[in-house]
mmCIF file of C-alpha atoms and ligand atoms in Angstrom:
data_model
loop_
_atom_site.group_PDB
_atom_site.id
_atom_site.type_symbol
_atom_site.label_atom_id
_atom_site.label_comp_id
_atom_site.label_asym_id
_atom_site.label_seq_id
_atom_site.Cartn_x
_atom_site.Cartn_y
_atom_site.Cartn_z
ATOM 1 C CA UNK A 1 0.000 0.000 0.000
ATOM 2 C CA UNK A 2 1.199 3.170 -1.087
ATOM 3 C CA UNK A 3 1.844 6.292 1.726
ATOM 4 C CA UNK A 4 -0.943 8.199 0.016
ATOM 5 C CA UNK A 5 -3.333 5.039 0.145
ATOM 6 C CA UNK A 6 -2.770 4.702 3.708
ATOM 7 C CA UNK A 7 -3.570 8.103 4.732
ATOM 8 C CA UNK A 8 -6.645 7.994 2.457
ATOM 9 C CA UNK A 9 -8.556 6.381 4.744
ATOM 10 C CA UNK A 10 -8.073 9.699 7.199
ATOM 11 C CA UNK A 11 -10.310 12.521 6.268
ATOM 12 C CA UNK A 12 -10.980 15.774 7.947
ATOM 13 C CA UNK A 13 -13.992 14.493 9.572
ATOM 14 C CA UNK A 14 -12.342 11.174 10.693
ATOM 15 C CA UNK A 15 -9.457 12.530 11.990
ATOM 16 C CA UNK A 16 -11.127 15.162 13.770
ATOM 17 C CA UNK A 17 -13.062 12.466 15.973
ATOM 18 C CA UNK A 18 -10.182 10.241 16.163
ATOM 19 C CA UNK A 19 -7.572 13.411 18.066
ATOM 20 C CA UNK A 20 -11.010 14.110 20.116
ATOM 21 C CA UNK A 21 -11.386 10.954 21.024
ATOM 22 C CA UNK A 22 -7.769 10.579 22.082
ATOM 23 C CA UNK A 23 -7.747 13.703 24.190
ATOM 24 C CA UNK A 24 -11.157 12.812 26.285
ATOM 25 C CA UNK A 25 -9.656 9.816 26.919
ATOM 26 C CA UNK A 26 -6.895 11.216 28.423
ATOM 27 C CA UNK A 27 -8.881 13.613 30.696
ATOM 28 C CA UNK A 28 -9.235 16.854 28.503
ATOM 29 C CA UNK A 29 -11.877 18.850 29.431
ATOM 30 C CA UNK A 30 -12.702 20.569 25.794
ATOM 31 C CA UNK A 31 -11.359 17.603 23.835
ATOM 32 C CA UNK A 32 -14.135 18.179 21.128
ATOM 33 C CA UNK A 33 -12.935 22.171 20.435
ATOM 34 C CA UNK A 34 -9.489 21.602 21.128
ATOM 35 C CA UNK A 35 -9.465 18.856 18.322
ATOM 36 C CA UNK A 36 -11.565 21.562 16.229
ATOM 37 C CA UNK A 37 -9.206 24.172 16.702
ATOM 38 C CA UNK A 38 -5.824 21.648 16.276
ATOM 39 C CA UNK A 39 -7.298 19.876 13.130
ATOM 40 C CA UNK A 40 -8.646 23.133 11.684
ATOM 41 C CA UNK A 41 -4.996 24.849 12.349
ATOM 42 C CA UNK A 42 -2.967 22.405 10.188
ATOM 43 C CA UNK A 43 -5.721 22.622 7.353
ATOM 44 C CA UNK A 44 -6.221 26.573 7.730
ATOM 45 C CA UNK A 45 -9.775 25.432 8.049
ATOM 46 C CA UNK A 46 -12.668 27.365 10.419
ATOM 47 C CA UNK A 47 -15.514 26.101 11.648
ATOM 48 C CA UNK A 48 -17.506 26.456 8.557
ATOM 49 C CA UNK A 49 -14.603 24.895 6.365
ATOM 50 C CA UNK A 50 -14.070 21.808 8.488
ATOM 51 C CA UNK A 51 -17.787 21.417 7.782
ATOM 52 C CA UNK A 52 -17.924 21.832 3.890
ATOM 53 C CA UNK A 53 -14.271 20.280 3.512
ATOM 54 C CA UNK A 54 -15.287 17.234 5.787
ATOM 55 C CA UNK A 55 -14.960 14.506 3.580
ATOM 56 C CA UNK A 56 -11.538 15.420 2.483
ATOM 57 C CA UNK A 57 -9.038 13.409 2.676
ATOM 58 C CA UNK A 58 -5.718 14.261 4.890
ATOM 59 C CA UNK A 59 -2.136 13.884 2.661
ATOM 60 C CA UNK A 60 0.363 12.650 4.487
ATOM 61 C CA UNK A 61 2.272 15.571 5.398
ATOM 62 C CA UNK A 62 -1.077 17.230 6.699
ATOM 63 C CA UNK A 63 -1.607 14.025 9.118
ATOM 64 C CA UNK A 64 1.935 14.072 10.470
ATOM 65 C CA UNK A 65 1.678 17.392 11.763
ATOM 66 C CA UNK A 66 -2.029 16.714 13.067
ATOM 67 C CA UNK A 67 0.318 13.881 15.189
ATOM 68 C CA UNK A 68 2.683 16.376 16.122
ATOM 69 C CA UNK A 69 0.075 18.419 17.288
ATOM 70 C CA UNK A 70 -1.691 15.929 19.193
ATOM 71 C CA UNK A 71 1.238 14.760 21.082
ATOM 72 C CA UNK A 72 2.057 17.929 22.653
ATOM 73 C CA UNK A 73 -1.732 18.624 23.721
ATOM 74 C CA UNK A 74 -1.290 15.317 25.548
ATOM 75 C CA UNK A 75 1.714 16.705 27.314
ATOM 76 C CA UNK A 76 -0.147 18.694 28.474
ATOM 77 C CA UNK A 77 0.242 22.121 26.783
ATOM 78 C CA UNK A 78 -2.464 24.047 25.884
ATOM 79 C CA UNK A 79 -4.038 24.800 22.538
ATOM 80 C CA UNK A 80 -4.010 29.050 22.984
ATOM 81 C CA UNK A 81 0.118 28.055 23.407
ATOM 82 C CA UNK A 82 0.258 25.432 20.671
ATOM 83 C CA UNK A 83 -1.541 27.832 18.368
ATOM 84 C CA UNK A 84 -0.152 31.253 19.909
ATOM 85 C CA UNK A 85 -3.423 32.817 19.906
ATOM 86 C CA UNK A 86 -6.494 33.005 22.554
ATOM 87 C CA UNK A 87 -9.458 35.100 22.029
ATOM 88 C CA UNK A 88 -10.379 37.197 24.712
ATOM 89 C CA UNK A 89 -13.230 39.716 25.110
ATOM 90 C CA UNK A 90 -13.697 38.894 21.533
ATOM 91 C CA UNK A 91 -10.556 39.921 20.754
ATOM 92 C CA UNK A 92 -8.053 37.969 19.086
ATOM 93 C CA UNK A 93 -4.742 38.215 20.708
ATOM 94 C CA UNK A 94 -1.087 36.254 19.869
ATOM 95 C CA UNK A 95 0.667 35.072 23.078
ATOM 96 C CA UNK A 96 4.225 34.679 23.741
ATOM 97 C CA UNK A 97 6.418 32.944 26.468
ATOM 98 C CA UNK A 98 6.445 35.831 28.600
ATOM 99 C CA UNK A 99 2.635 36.317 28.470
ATOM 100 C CA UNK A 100 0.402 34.180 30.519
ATOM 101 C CA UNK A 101 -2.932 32.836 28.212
ATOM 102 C CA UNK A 102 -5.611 35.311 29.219
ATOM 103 C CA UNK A 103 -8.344 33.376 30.935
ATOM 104 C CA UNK A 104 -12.018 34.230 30.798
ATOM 105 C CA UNK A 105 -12.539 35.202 34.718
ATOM 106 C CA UNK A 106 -10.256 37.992 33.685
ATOM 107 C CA UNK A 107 -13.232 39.142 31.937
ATOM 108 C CA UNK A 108 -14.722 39.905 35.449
ATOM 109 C CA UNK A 109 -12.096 42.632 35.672
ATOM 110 C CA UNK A 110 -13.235 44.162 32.327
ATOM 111 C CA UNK A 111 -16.620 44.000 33.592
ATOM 112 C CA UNK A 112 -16.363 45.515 36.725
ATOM 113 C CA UNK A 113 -13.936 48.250 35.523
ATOM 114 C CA UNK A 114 -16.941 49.482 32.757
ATOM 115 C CA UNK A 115 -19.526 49.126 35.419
ATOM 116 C CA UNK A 116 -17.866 51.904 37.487
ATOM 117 C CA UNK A 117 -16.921 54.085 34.469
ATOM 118 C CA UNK A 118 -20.372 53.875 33.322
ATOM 119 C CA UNK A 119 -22.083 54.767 36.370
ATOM 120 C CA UNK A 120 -19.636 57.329 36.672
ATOM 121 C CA UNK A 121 -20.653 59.000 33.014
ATOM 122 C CA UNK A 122 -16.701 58.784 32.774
ATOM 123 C CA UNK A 123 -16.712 56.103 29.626
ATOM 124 C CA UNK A 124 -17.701 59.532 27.120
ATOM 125 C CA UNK A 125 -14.598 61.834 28.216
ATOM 126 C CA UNK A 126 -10.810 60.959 27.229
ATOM 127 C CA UNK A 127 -10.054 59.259 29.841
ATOM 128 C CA UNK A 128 -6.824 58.047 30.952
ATOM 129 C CA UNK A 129 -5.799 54.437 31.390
ATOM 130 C CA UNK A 130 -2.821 52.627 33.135
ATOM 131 C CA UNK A 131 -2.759 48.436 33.069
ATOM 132 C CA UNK A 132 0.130 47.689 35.470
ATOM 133 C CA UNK A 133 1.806 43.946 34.204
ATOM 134 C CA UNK A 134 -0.348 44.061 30.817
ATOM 135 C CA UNK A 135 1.215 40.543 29.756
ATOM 136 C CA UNK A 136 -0.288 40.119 26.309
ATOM 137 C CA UNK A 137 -2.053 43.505 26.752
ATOM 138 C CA UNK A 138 -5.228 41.432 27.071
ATOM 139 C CA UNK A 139 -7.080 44.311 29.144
ATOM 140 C CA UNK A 140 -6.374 47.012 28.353
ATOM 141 C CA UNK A 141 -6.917 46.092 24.635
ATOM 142 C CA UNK A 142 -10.285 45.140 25.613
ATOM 143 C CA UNK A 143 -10.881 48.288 27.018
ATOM 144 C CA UNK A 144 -9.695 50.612 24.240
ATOM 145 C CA UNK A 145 -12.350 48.707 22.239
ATOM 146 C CA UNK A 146 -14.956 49.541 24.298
ATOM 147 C CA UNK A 147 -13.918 53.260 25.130
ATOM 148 C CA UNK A 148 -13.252 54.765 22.251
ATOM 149 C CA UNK A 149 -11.912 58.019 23.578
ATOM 150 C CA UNK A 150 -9.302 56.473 25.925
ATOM 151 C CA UNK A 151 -5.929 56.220 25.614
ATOM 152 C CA UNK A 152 -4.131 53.287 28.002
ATOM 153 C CA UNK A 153 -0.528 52.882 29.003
ATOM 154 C CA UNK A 154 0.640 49.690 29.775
ATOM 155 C CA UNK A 155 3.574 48.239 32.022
ATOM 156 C CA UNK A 156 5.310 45.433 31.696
ATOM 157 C CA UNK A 157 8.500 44.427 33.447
ATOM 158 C CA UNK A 158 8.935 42.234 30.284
ATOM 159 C CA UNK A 159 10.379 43.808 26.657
ATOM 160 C CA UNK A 160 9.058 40.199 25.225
ATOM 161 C CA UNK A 161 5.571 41.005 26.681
ATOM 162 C CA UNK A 162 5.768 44.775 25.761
ATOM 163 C CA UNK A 163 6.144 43.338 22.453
ATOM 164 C CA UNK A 164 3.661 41.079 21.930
ATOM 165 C CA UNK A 165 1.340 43.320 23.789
ATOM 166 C CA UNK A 166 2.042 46.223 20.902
ATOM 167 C CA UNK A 167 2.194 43.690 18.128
ATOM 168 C CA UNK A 168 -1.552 43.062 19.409
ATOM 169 C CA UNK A 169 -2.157 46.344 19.308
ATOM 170 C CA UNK A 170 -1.547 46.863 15.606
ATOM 171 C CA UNK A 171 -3.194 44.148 14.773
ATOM 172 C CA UNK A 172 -6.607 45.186 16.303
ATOM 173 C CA UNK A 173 -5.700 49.195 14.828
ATOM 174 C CA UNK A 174 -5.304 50.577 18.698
ATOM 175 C CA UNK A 175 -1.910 51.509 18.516
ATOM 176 C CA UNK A 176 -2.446 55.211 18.449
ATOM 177 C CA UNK A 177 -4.434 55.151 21.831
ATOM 178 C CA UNK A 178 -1.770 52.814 23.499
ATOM 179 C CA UNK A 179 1.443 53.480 25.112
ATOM 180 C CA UNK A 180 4.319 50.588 26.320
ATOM 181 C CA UNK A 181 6.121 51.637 29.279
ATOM 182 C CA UNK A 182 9.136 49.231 30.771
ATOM 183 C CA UNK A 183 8.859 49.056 34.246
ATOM 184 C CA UNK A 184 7.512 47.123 37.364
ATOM 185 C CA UNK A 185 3.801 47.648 37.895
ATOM 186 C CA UNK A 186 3.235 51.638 38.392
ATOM 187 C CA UNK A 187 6.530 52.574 39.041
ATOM 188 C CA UNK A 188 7.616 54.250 35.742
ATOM 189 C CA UNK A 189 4.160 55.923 35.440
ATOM 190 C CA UNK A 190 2.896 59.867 36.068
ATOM 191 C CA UNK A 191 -0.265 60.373 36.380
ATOM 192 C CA UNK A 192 -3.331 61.131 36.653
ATOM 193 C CA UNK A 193 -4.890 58.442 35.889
ATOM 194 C CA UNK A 194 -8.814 57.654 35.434
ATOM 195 C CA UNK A 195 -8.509 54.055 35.607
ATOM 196 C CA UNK A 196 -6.023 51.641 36.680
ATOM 197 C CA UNK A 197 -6.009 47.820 36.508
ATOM 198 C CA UNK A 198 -3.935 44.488 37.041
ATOM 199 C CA UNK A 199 -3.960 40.954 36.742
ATOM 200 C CA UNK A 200 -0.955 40.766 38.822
ATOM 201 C CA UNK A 201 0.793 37.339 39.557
ATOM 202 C CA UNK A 202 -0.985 36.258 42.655
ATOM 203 C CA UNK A 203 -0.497 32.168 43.375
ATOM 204 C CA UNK A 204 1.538 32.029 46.388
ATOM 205 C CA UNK A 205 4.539 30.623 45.824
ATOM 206 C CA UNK A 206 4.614 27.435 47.295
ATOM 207 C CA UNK A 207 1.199 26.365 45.262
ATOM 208 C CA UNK A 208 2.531 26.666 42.140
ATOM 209 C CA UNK A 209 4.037 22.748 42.165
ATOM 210 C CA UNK A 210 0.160 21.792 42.343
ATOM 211 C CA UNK A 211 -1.570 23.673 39.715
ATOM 212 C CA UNK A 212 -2.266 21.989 36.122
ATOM 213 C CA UNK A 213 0.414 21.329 34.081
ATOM 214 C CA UNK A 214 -1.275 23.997 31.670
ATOM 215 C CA UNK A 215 -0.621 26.260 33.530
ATOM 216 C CA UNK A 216 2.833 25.638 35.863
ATOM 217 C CA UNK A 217 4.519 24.213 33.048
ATOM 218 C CA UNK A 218 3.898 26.478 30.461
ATOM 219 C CA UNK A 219 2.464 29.886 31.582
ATOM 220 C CA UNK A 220 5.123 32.403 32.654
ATOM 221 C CA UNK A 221 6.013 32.082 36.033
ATOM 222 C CA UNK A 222 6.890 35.392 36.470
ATOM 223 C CA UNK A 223 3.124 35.853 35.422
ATOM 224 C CA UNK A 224 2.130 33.969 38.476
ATOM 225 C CA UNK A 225 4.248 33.867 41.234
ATOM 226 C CA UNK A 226 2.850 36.097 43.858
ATOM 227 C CA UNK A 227 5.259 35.433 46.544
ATOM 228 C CA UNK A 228 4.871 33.376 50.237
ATOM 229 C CA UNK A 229 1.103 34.563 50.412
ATOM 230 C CA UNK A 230 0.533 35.388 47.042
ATOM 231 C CA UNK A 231 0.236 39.151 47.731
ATOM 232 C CA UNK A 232 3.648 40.877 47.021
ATOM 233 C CA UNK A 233 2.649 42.324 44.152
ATOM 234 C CA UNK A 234 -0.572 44.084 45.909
ATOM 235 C CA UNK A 235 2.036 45.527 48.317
ATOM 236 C CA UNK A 236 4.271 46.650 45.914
ATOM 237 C CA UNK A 237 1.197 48.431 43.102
ATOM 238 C CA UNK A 238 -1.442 49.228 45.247
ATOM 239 C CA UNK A 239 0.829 51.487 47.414
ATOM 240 C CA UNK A 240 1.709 53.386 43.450
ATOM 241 C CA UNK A 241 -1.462 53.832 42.871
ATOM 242 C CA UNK A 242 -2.930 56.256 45.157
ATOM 243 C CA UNK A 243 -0.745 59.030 43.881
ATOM 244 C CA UNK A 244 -1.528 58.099 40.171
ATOM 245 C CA UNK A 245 -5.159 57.921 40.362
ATOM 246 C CA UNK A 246 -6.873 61.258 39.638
ATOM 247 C CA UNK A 247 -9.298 62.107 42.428
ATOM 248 C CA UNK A 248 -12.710 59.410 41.404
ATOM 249 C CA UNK A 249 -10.575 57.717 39.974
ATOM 250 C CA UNK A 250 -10.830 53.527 40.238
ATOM 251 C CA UNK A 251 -8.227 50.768 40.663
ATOM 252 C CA UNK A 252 -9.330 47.549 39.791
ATOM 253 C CA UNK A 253 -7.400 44.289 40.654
ATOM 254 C CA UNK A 254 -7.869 40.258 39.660
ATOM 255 C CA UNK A 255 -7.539 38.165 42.486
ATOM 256 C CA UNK A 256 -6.949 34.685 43.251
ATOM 257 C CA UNK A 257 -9.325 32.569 45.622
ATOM 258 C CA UNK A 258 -9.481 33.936 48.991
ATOM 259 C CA UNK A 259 -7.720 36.994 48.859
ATOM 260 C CA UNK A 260 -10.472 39.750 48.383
ATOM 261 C CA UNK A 261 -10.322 40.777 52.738
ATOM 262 C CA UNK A 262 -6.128 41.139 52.206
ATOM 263 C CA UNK A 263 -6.963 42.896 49.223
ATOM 264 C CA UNK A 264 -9.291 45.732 50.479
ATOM 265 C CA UNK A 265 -7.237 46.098 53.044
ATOM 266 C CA UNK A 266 -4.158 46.984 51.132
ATOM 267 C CA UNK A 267 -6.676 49.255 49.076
ATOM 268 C CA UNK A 268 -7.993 50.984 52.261
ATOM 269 C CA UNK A 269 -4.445 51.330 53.802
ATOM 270 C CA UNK A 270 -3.550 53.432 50.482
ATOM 271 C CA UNK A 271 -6.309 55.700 50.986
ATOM 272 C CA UNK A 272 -8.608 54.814 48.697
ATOM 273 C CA UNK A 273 -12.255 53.294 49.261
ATOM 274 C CA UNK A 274 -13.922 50.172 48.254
ATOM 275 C CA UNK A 275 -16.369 50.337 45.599
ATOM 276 C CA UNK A 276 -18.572 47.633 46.729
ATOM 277 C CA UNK A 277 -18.042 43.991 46.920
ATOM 278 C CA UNK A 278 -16.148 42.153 44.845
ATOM 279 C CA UNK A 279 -17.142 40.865 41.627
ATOM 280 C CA UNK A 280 -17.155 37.244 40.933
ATOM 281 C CA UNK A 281 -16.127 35.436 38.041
ATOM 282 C CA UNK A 282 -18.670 32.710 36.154
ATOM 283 C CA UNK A 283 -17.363 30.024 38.370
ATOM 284 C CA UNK A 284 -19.166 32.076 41.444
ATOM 285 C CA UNK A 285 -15.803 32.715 42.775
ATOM 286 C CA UNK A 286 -14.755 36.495 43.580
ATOM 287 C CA UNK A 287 -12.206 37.613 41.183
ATOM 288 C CA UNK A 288 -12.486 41.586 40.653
ATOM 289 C CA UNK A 289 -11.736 44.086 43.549
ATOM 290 C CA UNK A 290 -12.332 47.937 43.344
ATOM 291 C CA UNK A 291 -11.217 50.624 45.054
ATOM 292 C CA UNK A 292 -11.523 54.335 44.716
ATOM 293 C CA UNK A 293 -9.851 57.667 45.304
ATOM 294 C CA UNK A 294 -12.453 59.798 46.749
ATOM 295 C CA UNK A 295 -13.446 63.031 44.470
ATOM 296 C CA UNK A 296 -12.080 66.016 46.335
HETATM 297 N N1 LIG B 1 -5.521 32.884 36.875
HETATM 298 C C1 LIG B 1 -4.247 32.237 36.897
HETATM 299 C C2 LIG B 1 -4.390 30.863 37.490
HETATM 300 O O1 LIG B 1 -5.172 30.662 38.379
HETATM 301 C C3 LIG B 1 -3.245 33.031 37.702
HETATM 302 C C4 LIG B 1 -2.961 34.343 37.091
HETATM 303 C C5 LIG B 1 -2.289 35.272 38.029
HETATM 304 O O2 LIG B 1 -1.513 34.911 38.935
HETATM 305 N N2 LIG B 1 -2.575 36.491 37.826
HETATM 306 O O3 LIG B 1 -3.751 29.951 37.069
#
């Protein structure tokens, strides 16, 4: 039997069930859209394509890399990595190793951080927006798209994660609105700022051994590490941002599970005042805390 014979019997469809089947077997939570996404990658096919094109058949080239594929899903990494994109708040965003995969509770940030502007009447005027450790610039991408007469600085203690942060930018036409500053958290920043918000690294050190291999083994640890109880990096931006907020103005943090009371505390030792309680993410769990500098 001839190479091309052999893979004939593998068509889009067929080895689209086979990789799903594979990865629910071994314990993979979205087997069905990870296969999707893996399958559709090597064939440039989307969802509508892997439909029409089902019944065609793989070449052998195409079915080796769906193996290659595969096999490092079933290590363990994840799909956003393998592919080096993740959607987030709609917005399709390339990753890099210094840039953790934006998750959807971070979308409780974004949430909570147009709430208050809203409320406020502030989302209309030019406001002014900082995103201390912006990673992949996930958020404060999101919310340039939404406020359209913003303009955001980001910080980033990474160049690699400036990078891929600005490269983002371009790619979703923001870049005029958007400024990359090198520096830890707030501490290369003037202000007066409108808005300020982080998804600092908050796992506390010692945790980190036990989380999934998706995410210890392949997200930046730099990205995660929050120190002995997770909250170094609270200390060390919540104490900037007082003096950068503009009086009203709103910080607004991601935090990991149980941390909200160390949090507000922090926030309320800075002088500013808790907007109400925190916001939880989908999974009920509460994942966006406020604070505010009180109008003078
Ligand atoms: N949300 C990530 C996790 O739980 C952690 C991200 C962070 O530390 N900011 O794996």
């Amino acid at each position: 039997m001839s190479a091309s014979a052999e893979h004939g019997s593998q068509t889009v469809e067929s080895a689209r069930r086979t990789l799903a089947a594979r990865l629910k077997a071994a314990g993979s939570e979205a087997a069905e859209l990870d296969a999707r996404l893996l399958v559709g990658a090597v064939l440039g096919l989307d969802l509508t394509g892997m439909v029409t094109g089902a019944r065609r058949t793989l070449t052998k080239d195409e079915a080796d890399r769906v193996e290659a594929l595969a096999r490092r899903r079933l290590a363990g990494e994840p799909v956003a990595r393998i592919l080096g994109i993740k959607e987030f708040w709609g917005l399709s965003l390339q990753l890099s190793a210094a840039t953790l995969v934006p998750r959807p509770d971070t979308e409780t940030v974004l949430e909570r951080a147009l709430e208050l502007l809203r409320t406020d009447g502030a989302a209309e005027r030019a406001l002014r927006i900082a995103d201390l450790g912006t990673g992949s610039g996930a958020i404060l991408l999101a919310l340039l798209s939404e406020l359209p007469h913003a303009h955001g600085f980001a910080t980033d203690i990474s160049a690699e994660a400036l990078e891929t942060a600005s490269r983002n930018a371009a790619a979703l036409g923001l870049s005029e609105r958007a400024t990359w500053i090198e520096c830890d958290y707030g501490s290369g920043l003037t202000g007066a700022f409108d808005l300020i918000v982080s998804n600092p690294p908050y796992i506390p050190s010692a945790d980190i051994a036990g989380l999934d291999i998706e995410v210890r083994a392949h997200d930046p640890r730099a990205a995660l590490d929050g120190g002995a109880d997770g909250l170094d990096a609270y200390r060390a931006l919540i104490s900037h941002c007082a003096g950068l907020l503009t009086p009203g103005g709103f910080l607004v943090v991601e935090i990991g599970q149980g941390q909200s009371g160390d949090v507000e505390a922090l926030m309320t030792a800075s002088g500013l005042s808790p907007t109400g309680p925190p916001k939880a993410d989908l999974g009920g769990v509460p994942r966006a805390v406020s604070g505010r500098r009180l109008p003078r």
